[in-house]
């Protein structure tokens, strides 16, 4: 069944890394979509109206022809299957596995540990100070970026993997934005920095930047 592109509704939050990565994928595919913002700072994602859409109470969620897709990685994979040109995964099996591994360094090993709900637990339940929380964030970004620095040096080209935008870029660019927000020292990762600064000039990536979203401050 064909899907009306204009029926796509992205529920997200302008500064959310998972929403950011999903916007990059949508823009790269040239798909028209409408955004609905949910301010995570005041807990709108936990309201009954949004939980009726996504019971987990997390962003993003993508409404598609009467269905709701959740989890950014699953949404991006669906987009790549539904709109195969341009592809966000390379052709070779090993290359695809490598790109997915690069994305998972962010999606599994950095972002979840630094997610707002985790940081709130540190602050509210464990009484972590501002400096402790900042150190926590920097530590886990540093662990992941050290790995990605090596992977980009091995596999990167114009983009984080090779010379085309991939799922790896969709994940790494938003995580870099978060690192800048939290003033993480990025000097140990010159190849990663050089690549991200180049990739985020691409129109599809630039248009996904948090500051350019309709719900941005």
Short mmCIF file of C-alpha atoms in Angstrom, two decimals:
data_model
loop_
_atom_site.label_atom_id
_atom_site.label_comp_id
_atom_site.label_asym_id
_atom_site.label_seq_id
_atom_site.Cartn_x
_atom_site.Cartn_y
_atom_site.Cartn_z
CA UNK A 1 0.00 0.00 0.00
CA UNK A 2 1.34 3.40 -0.94
CA UNK A 3 1.67 5.91 1.86
CA UNK A 4 0.84 9.57 1.48
CA UNK A 5 4.08 11.32 2.48
CA UNK A 6 2.09 14.21 3.93
CA UNK A 7 0.42 11.80 6.34
CA UNK A 8 3.72 11.32 8.18
CA UNK A 9 3.65 12.98 11.58
CA UNK A 10 6.83 13.08 13.65
CA UNK A 11 6.34 13.48 17.38
CA UNK A 12 9.56 14.73 18.92
CA UNK A 13 11.37 17.47 20.75
CA UNK A 14 13.68 19.95 19.08
CA UNK A 15 16.71 19.19 21.26
CA UNK A 16 16.21 15.43 21.53
CA UNK A 17 19.08 13.49 19.98
CA UNK A 18 16.78 10.66 18.92
CA UNK A 19 14.41 13.11 17.25
CA UNK A 20 17.38 14.85 15.61
CA UNK A 21 18.67 11.60 14.09
CA UNK A 22 15.20 10.75 12.80
CA UNK A 23 14.84 14.18 11.18
CA UNK A 24 18.15 13.69 9.39
CA UNK A 25 16.90 10.41 7.93
CA UNK A 26 13.56 11.90 6.90
CA UNK A 27 15.27 14.87 5.25
CA UNK A 28 17.81 12.66 3.50
CA UNK A 29 14.94 10.68 1.97
CA UNK A 30 13.21 13.87 0.85
CA UNK A 31 10.04 12.85 2.66
CA UNK A 32 7.48 15.48 3.64
CA UNK A 33 6.37 15.30 7.25
CA UNK A 34 4.69 17.36 9.92
CA UNK A 35 6.18 17.83 13.36
CA UNK A 36 4.45 17.85 16.72
CA UNK A 37 6.65 18.96 19.60
CA UNK A 38 6.50 17.60 23.15
CA UNK A 39 8.54 19.58 25.65
CA UNK A 40 10.56 17.05 27.63
CA UNK A 41 11.57 19.67 30.19
CA UNK A 42 8.02 19.88 31.54
CA UNK A 43 7.13 16.24 31.02
CA UNK A 44 4.69 16.60 28.12
CA UNK A 45 5.84 13.21 26.81
CA UNK A 46 4.38 11.59 29.93
CA UNK A 47 0.91 13.05 29.46
CA UNK A 48 -2.08 10.85 28.73
CA UNK A 49 -2.56 12.27 25.23
CA UNK A 50 0.95 11.36 24.14
CA UNK A 51 0.99 8.02 25.93
CA UNK A 52 -2.05 7.11 23.87
CA UNK A 53 0.28 7.45 20.87
CA UNK A 54 3.41 5.97 22.44
CA UNK A 55 2.78 4.13 25.73
CA UNK A 56 6.48 4.29 26.58
CA UNK A 57 6.26 8.05 26.81
CA UNK A 58 9.44 8.67 24.82
CA UNK A 59 10.22 10.56 21.62
CA UNK A 60 10.29 10.15 18.72
CA UNK A 61 7.19 8.48 17.41
CA UNK A 62 6.18 8.48 13.76
CA UNK A 63 2.54 8.24 12.74
CA UNK A 64 2.27 6.44 9.41
CA UNK A 65 -1.03 5.65 7.70
CA UNK A 66 -2.82 4.81 10.93
CA UNK A 67 0.19 3.10 12.51
CA UNK A 68 2.68 4.39 15.07
CA UNK A 69 6.37 3.56 14.80
CA UNK A 70 8.60 4.08 17.83
CA UNK A 71 12.33 3.85 18.61
CA UNK A 72 14.46 5.98 16.30
CA UNK A 73 16.56 3.06 15.05
CA UNK A 74 13.45 1.15 13.98
CA UNK A 75 11.99 4.27 12.36
CA UNK A 76 15.18 4.92 10.39
CA UNK A 77 15.36 1.30 9.22
CA UNK A 78 11.70 1.52 8.12
CA UNK A 79 12.43 4.72 6.21
CA UNK A 80 15.33 3.04 4.46
CA UNK A 81 13.12 0.14 3.41
CA UNK A 82 10.12 2.27 2.43
CA UNK A 83 12.19 4.89 0.58
CA UNK A 84 15.27 3.01 -0.66
CA UNK A 85 16.79 5.89 -2.64
CA UNK A 86 19.13 7.25 -1.45
CA UNK A 87 20.11 4.32 0.78
CA UNK A 88 21.28 4.93 4.32
CA UNK A 89 23.07 1.58 4.50
CA UNK A 90 25.84 0.42 2.15
CA UNK A 91 25.45 -2.62 -0.09
CA UNK A 92 27.98 -5.06 1.37
CA UNK A 93 27.00 -7.17 4.37
CA UNK A 94 30.20 -6.36 6.27
CA UNK A 95 29.85 -2.68 5.47
CA UNK A 96 26.24 -2.65 6.66
CA UNK A 97 27.25 -4.36 9.90
CA UNK A 98 30.03 -1.81 10.39
CA UNK A 99 27.69 1.15 9.86
CA UNK A 100 25.18 -0.34 12.28
CA UNK A 101 27.94 -0.87 14.84
CA UNK A 102 28.98 2.78 14.55
CA UNK A 103 25.38 3.85 15.07
CA UNK A 104 25.01 1.52 18.05
CA UNK A 105 28.01 3.05 19.81
CA UNK A 106 25.79 6.12 20.10
CA UNK A 107 22.38 4.45 20.38
CA UNK A 108 23.41 1.81 22.93
CA UNK A 109 26.54 3.00 24.73
CA UNK A 110 26.32 6.81 24.92
CA UNK A 111 22.84 8.20 24.53
CA UNK A 112 20.84 5.94 26.88
CA UNK A 113 23.25 6.58 29.75
CA UNK A 114 23.04 10.33 29.22
CA UNK A 115 19.31 10.45 28.54
CA UNK A 116 17.32 13.10 30.42
CA UNK A 117 15.49 10.54 32.56
CA UNK A 118 18.83 9.03 33.66
CA UNK A 119 20.28 12.44 34.45
CA UNK A 120 17.15 13.31 36.43
CA UNK A 121 17.62 10.15 38.50
CA UNK A 122 21.21 11.14 39.20
CA UNK A 123 20.15 14.62 40.29
CA UNK A 124 16.94 13.87 42.14
CA UNK A 125 17.44 10.39 43.62
CA UNK A 126 21.21 10.23 44.07
CA UNK A 127 21.72 13.91 44.85
CA UNK A 128 24.46 14.25 42.24
CA UNK A 129 25.85 17.75 41.98
CA UNK A 130 25.99 19.72 38.74
CA UNK A 131 29.70 18.95 38.41
CA UNK A 132 29.17 15.24 39.00
CA UNK A 133 26.46 15.10 36.34
CA UNK A 134 28.64 17.03 33.91
CA UNK A 135 31.50 14.63 34.58
CA UNK A 136 29.19 11.65 34.05
CA UNK A 137 28.09 13.00 30.67
CA UNK A 138 31.64 13.75 29.56
CA UNK A 139 32.88 10.32 30.62
CA UNK A 140 30.39 8.34 28.54
CA UNK A 141 30.65 10.61 25.53
CA UNK A 142 34.42 10.29 25.75
CA UNK A 143 34.26 6.50 25.93
CA UNK A 144 32.10 6.32 22.83
CA UNK A 145 33.87 9.03 20.86
CA UNK A 146 37.23 7.35 21.42
CA UNK A 147 35.84 4.26 19.74
CA UNK A 148 34.23 6.24 16.93
CA UNK A 149 37.45 8.17 16.31
CA UNK A 150 39.16 4.89 15.48
CA UNK A 151 36.24 3.60 13.42
CA UNK A 152 35.97 6.79 11.38
CA UNK A 153 39.73 6.76 10.77
CA UNK A 154 39.38 3.21 9.41
CA UNK A 155 36.16 3.53 7.46
CA UNK A 156 35.41 7.20 6.95
CA UNK A 157 35.60 9.28 3.83
CA UNK A 158 33.59 12.38 3.23
CA UNK A 159 31.14 10.96 5.74
CA UNK A 160 31.56 8.90 8.89
CA UNK A 161 31.51 5.78 6.71
CA UNK A 162 32.66 6.18 3.14
CA UNK A 163 31.44 8.92 0.85
CA UNK A 164 27.68 8.79 1.35
CA UNK A 165 25.41 9.72 4.23
CA UNK A 166 24.58 6.65 6.30
CA UNK A 167 22.82 5.63 9.48
CA UNK A 168 26.16 6.26 11.22
CA UNK A 169 25.99 9.99 10.40
CA UNK A 170 22.35 10.12 11.51
CA UNK A 171 23.48 9.03 14.98
CA UNK A 172 26.90 10.64 15.34
CA UNK A 173 25.98 14.20 14.29
CA UNK A 174 23.29 14.61 17.00
CA UNK A 175 25.61 13.13 19.62
CA UNK A 176 28.26 15.67 18.63
CA UNK A 177 25.67 18.41 19.13
CA UNK A 178 25.02 17.09 22.63
CA UNK A 179 28.74 17.03 23.36
CA UNK A 180 28.98 20.70 22.36
CA UNK A 181 25.97 21.55 24.54
CA UNK A 182 27.64 20.03 27.58
CA UNK A 183 31.04 21.58 26.78
CA UNK A 184 32.81 18.22 26.42
CA UNK A 185 36.46 18.48 25.39
CA UNK A 186 36.47 17.25 21.79
CA UNK A 187 40.16 17.85 21.04
CA UNK A 188 41.08 14.13 21.44
CA UNK A 189 38.86 13.27 18.44
CA UNK A 190 40.16 15.28 15.47
CA UNK A 191 38.97 12.92 12.73
CA UNK A 192 35.49 12.67 14.21
CA UNK A 193 35.27 16.45 14.60
CA UNK A 194 36.51 17.15 11.08
CA UNK A 195 34.00 14.72 9.62
CA UNK A 196 31.01 15.91 11.63
CA UNK A 197 31.70 19.57 10.88
CA UNK A 198 31.69 18.71 7.19
CA UNK A 199 28.64 16.43 7.29
CA UNK A 200 26.45 18.88 9.15
CA UNK A 201 26.80 21.38 6.29
CA UNK A 202 24.80 19.02 4.07
CA UNK A 203 21.31 20.49 3.47
CA UNK A 204 19.43 17.48 4.83
CA UNK A 205 21.51 17.52 7.99
CA UNK A 206 21.53 21.28 8.43
CA UNK A 207 17.73 21.40 8.13
CA UNK A 208 17.44 18.85 10.95
CA UNK A 209 19.47 20.96 13.40
CA UNK A 210 17.59 21.60 16.65
CA UNK A 211 17.72 25.38 16.31
CA UNK A 212 15.79 25.17 13.04
CA UNK A 213 12.80 23.25 14.39
CA UNK A 214 9.35 24.79 14.87
CA UNK A 215 9.28 24.05 18.61
CA UNK A 216 12.78 25.40 19.32
CA UNK A 217 13.22 28.05 22.00
#
